[in-house]
Amino acid sequence: MSNFAELKYGDKSYQIPVITGTENESALDISKLRDQTGLITLDVGYKNTGATSSKITFLDGEEGILRYRGYPIEQLAEHSTFLEVAYLLIWGSLPTKEQLENFANRIKKHTLIHEDNRKFFDGFPTTAHPMGMLASVVTSMSSFYPESLDPHRPEEDVELTIIRLLAKVPTLIAWIYKKETGHPYNYPRNDLNYCENFLHMMFSMPTESYHLDPVIVDALDKLLILHADHEQNCSTSTVRIVGSSHANLYASIGAGICALWGPLHGGANQEVLEMLQRIHEDGGNVDKYVLKAKDKNDPFRLMGFGHRVYKNFDPRATIIKKTCDLVLNKLGINDPLLEIAKKLETVALEDPYFIERKLYPNVDFYSGIIYRAIGIPVEMFTVMFALGRLPGWIAQWKELRENKEPIGRPRQVYTGAVKRDYVNITNRK
Ligand code: CMC
């Protein structure tokens, strides 16, 4: 097949190069389009726009495929660990035993937060949303490591920032929880692995250490793996676009956290639980809410349903559903919200509205139920998503810098007023 597509515009025709990726995805390279034709492309919401070429994550929404650096998500969720996946995403290949040990040990050495940075927590009201606190404290970390502000520093310095972020974000999240509950902060423990240490910092009390159940530790590890990257989604594109101005990694990740916050993105896991709770409190009438979701005059949507790219099923939802059953069985929890979730899924999947629009449960439909069973409160769900997404954001920021990508700067089609003269306030009608 020809490596060009032909564009006819006016009385001229132009050859637009076609780029093909390693999984045979094809794209029109329109980077010279404006110079050649005077035209730009318009694609509100970037539904059909490739913003970069990336070697990190492959996603086929029609087939329900997700691979990190070529490895299927199902295999990684079954056999790998979050730290190994983080290494894979950031450095491109699976680590050797020695590399992984070295990586995990370096992370353990950086889990403490500077005591002055800890004081930031005193300034927040107890009602502050965890995402607002996380975004602020992560961004503020750049002030504690000013060398990180230099975008052209040597590779080993960038690596140290990466290690610091992976090490400190779990501590920050656990402290956000402690701030909200008014309980004393727990310091990290180096004898525990990444997820164990996080659960300890969240739930241990001065009077009693948290009991680390391997089923819970494993479920948390899986959830983090499933959220670790998802190619050019809203928050990742934000990290890349902020990074493209050569902003430091802490600032870029802080911006990504803000983008993740919204209910149409990472905030959906909180919204799912709130929706299930609302249906439960309203008598559990699932059909009523399915009708509301279909009613165009009603702003209600089934949260946890639909995805910009998955149009068949979300492979992460399939894995997470199994984990959810395991956790609830192990903890002996009979969650009425899970029953509502299951009913909702059955009704929606058989309804022509959802079938025609290819709306399936996404990863967030079940993640909230697991977090709730573990004891993580609803308002903390999105920071848990941020913890999982951290290696993906880092990997994408690193790739952008290594590719020496130019500053991100979309164009627009202006539809406002044409030129008009300023009118003095006394003469305005
Ligand atoms: N409930 C009811 N109708 C829906 C839903 C839903 N959850 N999602 C989409 N639709 C309808 C929508 O009204 C539209 O209908 P019509 O063609 O008649 O106007 C059609 O489906 C297409 O929707 P869209 O909003 O144009 O699709 P999108 O690709 O722009 O949005 C989405 C994708 C995820 C924002 C959307 O499906 C949604 O709002 N879902 C609920 C929020 C949610 O669960 N978000 C988490 C996504 S997974 C986590 C992540 O990776 O960020």
Short mmCIF file of C-alpha atoms and ligand atoms in Angstrom, two decimals:
data_model
loop_
_atom_site.label_atom_id
_atom_site.label_comp_id
_atom_site.label_asym_id
_atom_site.label_seq_id
_atom_site.Cartn_x
_atom_site.Cartn_y
_atom_site.Cartn_z
CA MET A 1 0.00 0.00 0.00
CA SER A 2 1.15 3.55 -0.74
CA ASN A 3 2.78 5.46 2.09
CA PHE A 4 0.91 8.59 1.14
CA ALA A 5 -2.71 9.67 1.26
CA GLU A 6 -3.91 12.19 -1.27
CA LEU A 7 -5.70 15.32 -0.17
CA LYS A 8 -7.57 17.37 -2.75
CA TYR A 9 -8.25 20.94 -1.76
CA GLY A 10 -9.22 23.67 -4.22
CA ASP A 11 -7.63 22.82 -7.53
CA LYS A 12 -4.55 21.26 -5.97
CA SER A 13 -3.77 17.85 -4.57
CA TYR A 14 -1.29 17.12 -1.78
CA GLN A 15 0.46 13.98 -0.65
CA ILE A 16 0.16 13.40 3.09
CA PRO A 17 2.67 10.86 4.49
CA VAL A 18 1.20 7.83 6.25
CA ILE A 19 3.17 6.64 9.30
CA THR A 20 2.75 3.05 10.50
CA GLY A 21 3.51 1.88 14.04
CA THR A 22 4.86 -1.53 15.11
CA GLU A 23 1.33 -2.86 15.64
CA ASN A 24 0.30 -1.60 12.17
CA GLU A 25 -1.59 1.40 13.46
CA SER A 26 -1.52 4.01 10.74
CA ALA A 27 -1.58 7.77 11.00
CA LEU A 28 -1.55 10.69 8.61
CA ASP A 29 1.47 12.85 9.37
CA ILE A 30 -0.04 16.32 9.10
CA SER A 31 2.90 18.18 10.68
CA LYS A 32 3.57 20.02 7.36
CA LEU A 33 -0.09 20.39 6.38
CA ARG A 34 -0.38 24.06 7.30
CA ASP A 35 2.83 25.01 5.49
CA GLN A 36 1.66 23.17 2.36
CA THR A 37 -2.05 24.03 2.32
CA GLY A 38 -2.73 26.78 4.86
CA LEU A 39 -5.10 24.37 6.64
CA ILE A 40 -5.02 23.05 10.16
CA THR A 41 -7.01 20.06 11.42
CA LEU A 42 -9.86 20.42 13.92
CA ASP A 43 -10.38 17.61 16.43
CA VAL A 44 -11.98 18.86 19.64
CA GLY A 45 -11.13 16.54 22.52
CA TYR A 46 -8.31 15.00 20.41
CA LYS A 47 -10.57 12.06 19.63
CA ASN A 48 -8.62 11.28 16.49
CA THR A 49 -5.29 12.97 17.03
CA GLY A 50 -1.99 11.28 17.76
CA ALA A 51 0.06 13.71 19.85
CA THR A 52 3.25 11.66 19.80
CA SER A 53 4.91 8.39 18.79
CA SER A 54 5.48 6.31 21.89
CA LYS A 55 7.18 3.01 22.72
CA ILE A 56 5.58 2.63 26.16
CA THR A 57 2.02 1.31 26.00
CA PHE A 58 -0.01 -0.36 23.28
CA LEU A 59 -3.77 -0.20 23.52
CA ASP A 60 -6.31 -1.57 21.06
CA GLY A 61 -9.72 -0.40 22.20
CA GLU A 62 -11.65 -2.49 19.67
CA GLU A 63 -9.94 -5.74 20.68
CA GLY A 64 -9.60 -4.90 24.39
CA ILE A 65 -5.78 -5.20 24.31
CA LEU A 66 -3.45 -3.43 26.74
CA ARG A 67 0.31 -4.06 26.78
CA TYR A 68 3.10 -2.30 28.64
CA ARG A 69 6.32 -2.34 26.59
CA GLY A 70 4.85 -5.29 24.66
CA TYR A 71 3.89 -7.41 27.69
CA PRO A 72 0.14 -8.21 27.98
CA ILE A 73 -1.52 -6.66 31.03
CA GLU A 74 -2.99 -10.05 31.95
CA GLN A 75 0.51 -11.57 32.29
CA LEU A 76 1.87 -8.63 34.23
CA ALA A 77 -1.10 -8.60 36.62
CA GLU A 78 -0.71 -12.34 37.20
CA HIS A 79 3.06 -12.67 37.52
CA SER A 80 4.71 -9.31 38.09
CA THR A 81 4.79 -6.73 40.87
CA PHE A 82 4.07 -3.00 40.80
CA LEU A 83 7.73 -2.11 41.27
CA GLU A 84 8.83 -4.43 38.47
CA VAL A 85 6.16 -2.90 36.21
CA ALA A 86 7.32 0.59 37.19
CA TYR A 87 10.89 -0.33 36.21
CA LEU A 88 9.63 -1.84 32.94
CA LEU A 89 7.61 1.25 32.02
CA ILE A 90 10.31 3.75 32.93
CA TRP A 91 13.41 1.96 31.59
CA GLY A 92 11.84 -0.10 28.81
CA SER A 93 12.76 -3.68 29.74
CA LEU A 94 12.11 -6.12 32.57
CA PRO A 95 14.82 -5.78 35.24
CA THR A 96 17.23 -8.56 36.17
CA LYS A 97 16.95 -9.83 39.76
CA GLU A 98 19.86 -7.59 40.76
CA GLN A 99 18.44 -4.51 39.01
CA LEU A 100 15.07 -5.01 40.69
CA GLU A 101 16.64 -5.44 44.14
CA ASN A 102 18.76 -2.37 43.63
CA PHE A 103 15.71 -0.38 42.46
CA ALA A 104 13.57 -1.51 45.43
CA ASN A 105 16.41 -0.75 47.89
CA ARG A 106 16.97 2.72 46.46
CA ILE A 107 13.25 3.44 46.79
CA LYS A 108 13.31 2.29 50.44
CA LYS A 109 16.12 4.78 51.16
CA HIS A 110 14.01 7.74 49.98
CA THR A 111 10.61 7.13 51.57
CA LEU A 112 10.99 9.82 54.23
CA ILE A 113 9.50 13.28 53.65
CA HIS A 114 11.55 16.33 54.60
CA GLU A 115 10.20 17.43 57.98
CA ASP A 116 9.63 20.98 56.67
CA ASN A 117 7.58 19.53 53.82
CA ARG A 118 5.58 17.64 56.43
CA LYS A 119 4.50 20.97 57.91
CA PHE A 120 2.50 21.64 54.74
CA PHE A 121 -0.05 19.16 56.07
CA ASP A 122 -0.68 21.39 59.09
CA GLY A 123 -1.87 24.17 56.78
CA PHE A 124 -4.65 22.19 55.10
CA PRO A 125 -8.10 22.07 56.66
CA THR A 126 -9.25 18.55 57.54
CA THR A 127 -11.93 18.94 54.86
CA ALA A 128 -9.36 19.40 52.06
CA HIS A 129 -9.77 16.99 49.14
CA PRO A 130 -6.90 14.47 49.00
CA MET A 131 -6.22 15.24 45.31
CA GLY A 132 -5.76 18.95 46.03
CA MET A 133 -3.37 18.13 48.85
CA LEU A 134 -1.44 15.59 46.78
CA ALA A 135 -1.04 17.92 43.79
CA SER A 136 0.20 20.75 46.04
CA VAL A 137 2.62 18.69 48.09
CA VAL A 138 4.07 16.86 45.07
CA THR A 139 4.63 20.18 43.26
CA SER A 140 6.13 21.67 46.43
CA MET A 141 8.75 18.91 46.49
CA SER A 142 10.58 20.75 43.71
CA SER A 143 11.42 23.44 46.30
CA PHE A 144 13.12 20.85 48.49
CA TYR A 145 15.21 19.52 45.62
CA PRO A 146 16.05 22.70 43.66
CA GLU A 147 18.57 20.86 41.49
CA SER A 148 15.54 19.14 39.90
CA LEU A 149 14.53 22.48 38.34
CA ASP A 150 17.32 22.27 35.76
CA PRO A 151 15.87 20.50 32.73
CA HIS A 152 19.31 19.74 31.28
CA ARG A 153 20.85 17.93 34.22
CA PRO A 154 22.66 14.60 33.95
CA GLU A 155 20.76 11.33 33.69
CA GLU A 156 21.65 10.17 37.23
CA ASP A 157 20.00 13.32 38.68
CA VAL A 158 16.81 12.66 36.73
CA GLU A 159 16.95 9.10 38.02
CA LEU A 160 17.17 10.35 41.60
CA THR A 161 14.05 12.49 41.12
CA ILE A 162 12.25 9.44 39.72
CA ILE A 163 13.28 7.33 42.73
CA ARG A 164 12.25 10.11 45.13
CA LEU A 165 8.81 10.42 43.55
CA LEU A 166 8.12 6.67 43.59
CA ALA A 167 9.39 6.49 47.18
CA LYS A 168 7.67 9.53 48.66
CA VAL A 169 4.22 9.56 47.03
CA PRO A 170 3.00 6.54 49.10
CA THR A 171 4.15 8.33 52.28
CA LEU A 172 2.35 11.52 51.18
CA ILE A 173 -0.86 9.63 50.43
CA ALA A 174 -0.79 7.81 53.78
CA TRP A 175 -0.20 11.13 55.55
CA ILE A 176 -3.09 12.75 53.69
CA TYR A 177 -5.27 9.97 55.10
CA LYS A 178 -3.86 10.48 58.60
CA LYS A 179 -4.46 14.21 58.30
CA GLU A 180 -8.10 13.58 57.41
CA THR A 181 -8.65 11.09 60.23
CA GLY A 182 -6.68 13.15 62.77
CA HIS A 183 -4.54 10.13 63.63
CA PRO A 184 -0.76 10.32 64.17
CA TYR A 185 1.41 9.98 61.05
CA ASN A 186 3.25 6.68 60.57
CA TYR A 187 6.81 6.73 59.30
CA PRO A 188 7.85 4.25 56.60
CA ARG A 189 9.25 0.82 57.48
CA ASN A 190 12.16 -0.47 55.45
CA ASP A 191 11.58 -4.12 56.33
CA LEU A 192 8.34 -4.12 54.32
CA ASN A 193 7.82 -4.20 50.57
CA TYR A 194 6.25 -1.30 48.66
CA CYS A 195 2.57 -2.19 49.13
CA GLU A 196 3.03 -3.59 52.65
CA ASN A 197 4.77 -0.40 53.73
CA PHE A 198 1.98 1.69 52.23
CA LEU A 199 -0.71 -0.29 54.07
CA HIS A 200 1.31 0.00 57.29
CA MET A 201 1.61 3.80 56.93
CA MET A 202 -2.13 4.02 56.22
CA PHE A 203 -3.53 1.77 58.89
CA SER A 204 -1.05 1.03 61.70
CA MET A 205 -1.84 2.79 64.97
CA PRO A 206 0.57 3.54 67.83
CA THR A 207 -1.40 0.96 69.82
CA GLU A 208 -1.53 -1.73 67.14
CA SER A 209 0.38 -2.65 63.98
CA TYR A 210 -1.75 -3.25 60.91
CA HIS A 211 -2.12 -6.96 60.08
CA LEU A 212 -0.76 -7.48 56.57
CA ASP A 213 -3.00 -9.99 54.81
CA PRO A 214 -1.27 -11.33 51.66
CA VAL A 215 -4.61 -11.30 49.75
CA ILE A 216 -5.00 -7.57 50.44
CA VAL A 217 -1.36 -6.80 49.68
CA ASP A 218 -1.64 -8.71 46.41
CA ALA A 219 -4.93 -6.99 45.47
CA LEU A 220 -3.39 -3.57 46.04
CA ASP A 221 -0.34 -4.52 43.99
CA LYS A 222 -2.62 -5.67 41.12
CA LEU A 223 -4.71 -2.49 41.24
CA LEU A 224 -1.56 -0.40 40.99
CA ILE A 225 -0.27 -2.50 38.07
CA LEU A 226 -3.57 -2.11 36.21
CA HIS A 227 -3.48 1.65 36.59
CA ALA A 228 0.23 2.08 35.85
CA ASP A 229 -0.10 3.44 32.33
CA HIS A 230 -2.74 4.00 29.70
CA GLU A 231 -0.98 5.81 26.89
CA GLN A 232 -2.11 9.34 25.94
CA ASN A 233 -5.08 9.83 28.29
CA CYS A 234 -6.05 13.21 29.77
CA SER A 235 -3.60 13.26 32.71
CA THR A 236 -0.71 11.71 30.76
CA SER A 237 -1.16 14.18 27.93
CA THR A 238 -1.13 16.90 30.59
CA VAL A 239 2.14 15.60 32.04
CA ARG A 240 3.64 15.53 28.55
CA ILE A 241 2.42 18.98 27.58
CA VAL A 242 3.63 20.54 30.85
CA GLY A 243 6.94 18.65 30.50
CA SER A 244 7.25 19.89 26.92
CA SER A 245 7.82 23.42 28.27
CA HIS A 246 10.80 21.92 30.18
CA ALA A 247 8.96 22.24 33.50
CA ASN A 248 10.52 19.97 36.12
CA LEU A 249 9.24 16.47 36.81
CA TYR A 250 7.56 17.37 40.14
CA ALA A 251 5.60 20.20 38.47
CA SER A 252 4.65 17.99 35.52
CA ILE A 253 3.39 15.22 37.82
CA GLY A 254 1.54 17.80 39.96
CA ALA A 255 -0.28 18.95 36.81
CA GLY A 256 -1.06 15.32 35.92
CA ILE A 257 -2.60 14.81 39.37
CA CYS A 258 -4.88 17.83 38.80
CA ALA A 259 -5.96 16.47 35.41
CA LEU A 260 -6.68 13.06 36.92
CA TRP A 261 -8.92 14.62 39.56
CA GLY A 262 -11.94 15.19 37.27
CA PRO A 263 -14.91 12.80 37.46
CA LEU A 264 -14.65 11.93 33.77
CA HIS A 265 -11.12 10.61 34.35
CA GLY A 266 -9.61 9.37 37.65
CA GLY A 267 -12.35 10.92 39.75
CA ALA A 268 -14.75 8.35 38.28
CA ASN A 269 -13.84 5.71 40.89
CA GLN A 270 -15.11 7.99 43.67
CA GLU A 271 -18.21 8.81 41.61
CA VAL A 272 -18.95 5.10 41.03
CA LEU A 273 -19.11 4.38 44.75
CA GLU A 274 -21.17 7.49 45.41
CA MET A 275 -23.56 6.46 42.63
CA LEU A 276 -23.90 2.90 44.00
CA GLN A 277 -24.49 4.30 47.47
CA ARG A 278 -27.17 6.64 46.11
CA ILE A 279 -28.94 3.78 44.31
CA HIS A 280 -28.73 1.66 47.47
CA GLU A 281 -30.17 4.42 49.66
CA ASP A 282 -32.92 4.97 47.08
CA GLY A 283 -34.14 1.38 47.50
CA GLY A 284 -31.77 -0.36 45.05
CA ASN A 285 -33.93 0.23 41.96
CA VAL A 286 -31.32 -0.31 39.27
CA ASP A 287 -33.77 0.01 36.35
CA LYS A 288 -34.69 3.52 37.44
CA TYR A 289 -31.06 4.62 37.20
CA VAL A 290 -30.50 2.90 33.87
CA LEU A 291 -33.49 4.87 32.55
CA LYS A 292 -32.05 8.08 33.98
CA ALA A 293 -28.68 7.37 32.28
CA LYS A 294 -30.44 6.95 28.94
CA ASP A 295 -32.52 10.11 29.30
CA LYS A 296 -30.83 12.91 27.35
CA ASN A 297 -32.59 15.52 29.48
CA ASP A 298 -31.09 14.04 32.62
CA PRO A 299 -27.41 14.80 33.28
CA PHE A 300 -27.01 11.49 35.15
CA ARG A 301 -24.51 9.03 33.63
CA LEU A 302 -23.66 5.53 34.74
CA MET A 303 -20.28 6.22 36.27
CA GLY A 304 -17.74 3.47 35.56
CA PHE A 305 -19.34 2.83 32.18
CA GLY A 306 -17.93 3.78 28.83
CA HIS A 307 -14.43 4.65 27.77
CA ARG A 308 -12.92 6.91 25.18
CA VAL A 309 -10.89 4.08 23.65
CA TYR A 310 -12.25 0.71 24.85
CA LYS A 311 -15.26 -0.09 22.72
CA ASN A 312 -15.61 -3.82 23.45
CA PHE A 313 -14.42 -4.41 26.96
CA ASP A 314 -11.82 -2.98 29.30
CA PRO A 315 -9.28 -5.78 29.93
CA ARG A 316 -8.43 -4.20 33.28
CA ALA A 317 -12.07 -4.51 34.39
CA THR A 318 -12.00 -8.27 33.67
CA ILE A 319 -8.91 -8.76 35.86
CA ILE A 320 -10.15 -6.49 38.61
CA LYS A 321 -13.53 -8.19 38.83
CA LYS A 322 -11.80 -11.46 39.80
CA THR A 323 -9.61 -9.68 42.37
CA CYS A 324 -12.69 -8.04 43.79
CA ASP A 325 -14.35 -11.43 44.42
CA LEU A 326 -11.15 -12.75 46.04
CA VAL A 327 -10.86 -9.79 48.41
CA LEU A 328 -14.52 -9.82 49.42
CA ASN A 329 -14.44 -13.59 50.01
CA LYS A 330 -11.26 -13.35 52.05
CA LEU A 331 -12.60 -10.55 54.20
CA GLY A 332 -16.02 -12.20 54.42
CA ILE A 333 -17.65 -9.01 53.24
CA ASN A 334 -21.15 -9.09 51.86
CA ASP A 335 -21.29 -5.69 50.27
CA PRO A 336 -24.78 -4.61 49.15
CA LEU A 337 -23.10 -2.14 46.79
CA LEU A 338 -21.41 -5.03 44.99
CA GLU A 339 -24.80 -6.64 44.45
CA ILE A 340 -26.07 -3.36 42.96
CA ALA A 341 -22.95 -3.11 40.80
CA LYS A 342 -23.51 -6.64 39.46
CA LYS A 343 -27.20 -5.96 38.71
CA LEU A 344 -26.35 -2.68 37.03
CA GLU A 345 -23.75 -4.39 34.88
CA THR A 346 -26.22 -7.10 33.78
CA VAL A 347 -29.03 -4.67 33.01
CA ALA A 348 -26.82 -2.21 31.14
CA LEU A 349 -25.04 -4.88 29.11
CA GLU A 350 -28.37 -6.17 27.81
CA ASP A 351 -29.81 -2.75 27.02
CA PRO A 352 -29.68 -1.60 23.35
CA TYR A 353 -28.69 1.96 24.44
CA PHE A 354 -25.46 0.68 25.99
CA ILE A 355 -24.89 -2.00 23.32
CA GLU A 356 -25.24 0.49 20.43
CA ARG A 357 -22.89 2.98 22.07
CA LYS A 358 -20.44 0.25 23.08
CA LEU A 359 -20.56 1.24 26.73
CA TYR A 360 -18.95 -1.39 28.98
CA PRO A 361 -17.83 -1.32 32.61
CA ASN A 362 -14.38 0.24 32.85
CA VAL A 363 -11.61 -0.34 35.39
CA ASP A 364 -13.17 2.07 37.86
CA PHE A 365 -16.41 0.17 38.09
CA TYR A 366 -14.81 -2.39 40.42
CA SER A 367 -11.70 -0.71 41.82
CA GLY A 368 -13.74 1.35 44.30
CA ILE A 369 -15.38 -1.73 45.76
CA ILE A 370 -11.95 -3.25 46.47
CA TYR A 371 -10.61 -0.03 47.99
CA ARG A 372 -13.70 0.23 50.18
CA ALA A 373 -13.24 -3.38 51.36
CA ILE A 374 -9.58 -2.65 52.22
CA GLY A 375 -10.75 0.29 54.34
CA ILE A 376 -9.73 3.15 52.07
CA PRO A 377 -12.37 5.89 52.21
CA VAL A 378 -14.15 7.01 49.04
CA GLU A 379 -12.53 10.45 48.89
CA MET A 380 -9.11 8.73 48.79
CA PHE A 381 -9.89 6.61 45.70
CA THR A 382 -8.52 9.04 43.15
CA VAL A 383 -5.21 9.48 44.99
CA MET A 384 -4.90 5.69 44.85
CA PHE A 385 -5.32 5.93 41.07
CA ALA A 386 -2.59 8.60 41.07
CA LEU A 387 -0.23 6.28 42.97
CA GLY A 388 -0.79 3.60 40.34
CA ARG A 389 -0.39 6.01 37.41
CA LEU A 390 2.82 7.53 38.74
CA PRO A 391 5.29 5.25 36.85
CA GLY A 392 3.33 5.79 33.62
CA TRP A 393 3.48 9.57 33.96
CA ILE A 394 7.20 9.37 34.75
CA ALA A 395 7.89 7.08 31.78
CA GLN A 396 5.97 9.37 29.41
CA TRP A 397 7.75 12.49 30.71
CA LYS A 398 11.13 10.74 30.32
CA GLU A 399 10.28 9.62 26.78
CA LEU A 400 9.18 13.12 25.79
CA ARG A 401 12.52 14.53 26.98
CA GLU A 402 14.55 11.76 25.35
CA ASN A 403 12.72 12.32 22.05
CA LYS A 404 13.49 16.05 22.40
CA GLU A 405 9.88 16.79 21.53
CA PRO A 406 8.99 20.44 20.88
CA ILE A 407 6.74 22.44 23.18
CA GLY A 408 3.10 21.36 22.87
CA ARG A 409 1.01 24.10 21.36
CA PRO A 410 -2.27 23.21 19.60
CA ARG A 411 -3.94 25.60 17.19
CA GLN A 412 -7.60 26.59 17.02
CA VAL A 413 -10.33 27.69 14.67
CA TYR A 414 -11.38 31.12 15.90
CA THR A 415 -15.18 31.60 15.97
CA GLY A 416 -15.41 34.83 18.01
CA ALA A 417 -16.24 38.39 16.98
CA VAL A 418 -14.48 39.87 13.96
CA LYS A 419 -12.53 43.12 14.42
CA ARG A 420 -14.57 45.89 16.08
CA ASP A 421 -13.67 49.22 17.63
CA TYR A 422 -13.50 49.88 21.35
CA VAL A 423 -16.54 51.83 22.65
CA ASN A 424 -16.14 54.18 25.60
CA ILE A 425 -18.17 53.01 28.63
CA THR A 426 -20.36 56.16 28.57
CA ASN A 427 -21.47 55.35 25.00
CA ARG A 428 -22.26 51.66 25.56
CA LYS A 429 -25.83 50.42 25.39
N1 CMC B 1 -23.75 6.64 30.83
C1 CMC B 1 -24.71 6.95 29.92
N2 CMC B 1 -24.44 7.33 28.65
C2 CMC B 1 -23.15 7.42 28.30
C3 CMC B 1 -22.10 7.11 29.20
C4 CMC B 1 -22.45 6.71 30.51
N3 CMC B 1 -21.49 6.42 31.41
N4 CMC B 1 -20.92 7.30 28.58
C5 CMC B 1 -21.20 7.71 27.34
N5 CMC B 1 -22.55 7.77 27.15
C6 CMC B 1 -23.25 8.11 25.91
C7 CMC B 1 -23.22 9.60 25.63
O1 CMC B 1 -24.32 10.26 26.18
C8 CMC B 1 -23.20 9.61 24.12
O2 CMC B 1 -24.51 9.35 23.70
P1 CMC B 1 -25.08 10.01 22.33
O3 CMC B 1 -24.21 9.45 21.22
O4 CMC B 1 -26.49 9.60 22.24
O5 CMC B 1 -24.90 11.51 22.49
C9 CMC B 1 -22.37 8.39 23.74
O6 CMC B 1 -22.52 7.48 24.85
C10 CMC B 1 -20.88 8.69 23.55
O7 CMC B 1 -20.40 9.34 24.72
P2 CMC B 1 -19.27 10.44 24.74
O8 CMC B 1 -19.40 11.23 25.99
O9 CMC B 1 -19.29 11.17 23.42
O10 CMC B 1 -17.99 9.51 24.75
P3 CMC B 1 -16.52 9.98 25.14
O11 CMC B 1 -15.59 9.04 24.48
O12 CMC B 1 -16.37 11.44 24.89
O13 CMC B 1 -16.51 9.79 26.74
C11 CMC B 1 -16.26 8.86 28.88
C12 CMC B 1 -15.93 8.71 27.40
C13 CMC B 1 -15.42 7.84 29.68
C14 CMC B 1 -15.88 10.26 29.36
C15 CMC B 1 -17.77 8.61 29.08
O14 CMC B 1 -18.11 7.31 28.66
C16 CMC B 1 -18.22 8.83 30.54
O15 CMC B 1 -18.52 9.96 30.92
N6 CMC B 1 -18.23 7.73 31.37
C17 CMC B 1 -18.55 7.86 32.77
C18 CMC B 1 -17.31 8.35 33.51
C19 CMC B 1 -16.27 7.27 33.69
O16 CMC B 1 -16.57 6.15 34.08
N7 CMC B 1 -15.01 7.66 33.44
C20 CMC B 1 -13.86 6.77 33.72
C21 CMC B 1 -13.14 6.38 32.49
S1 CMC B 1 -12.00 5.05 32.86
C22 CMC B 1 -10.77 5.81 33.76
C23 CMC B 1 -9.84 6.54 32.89
O17 CMC B 1 -9.06 5.88 32.15
O18 CMC B 1 -9.87 7.79 32.93
#
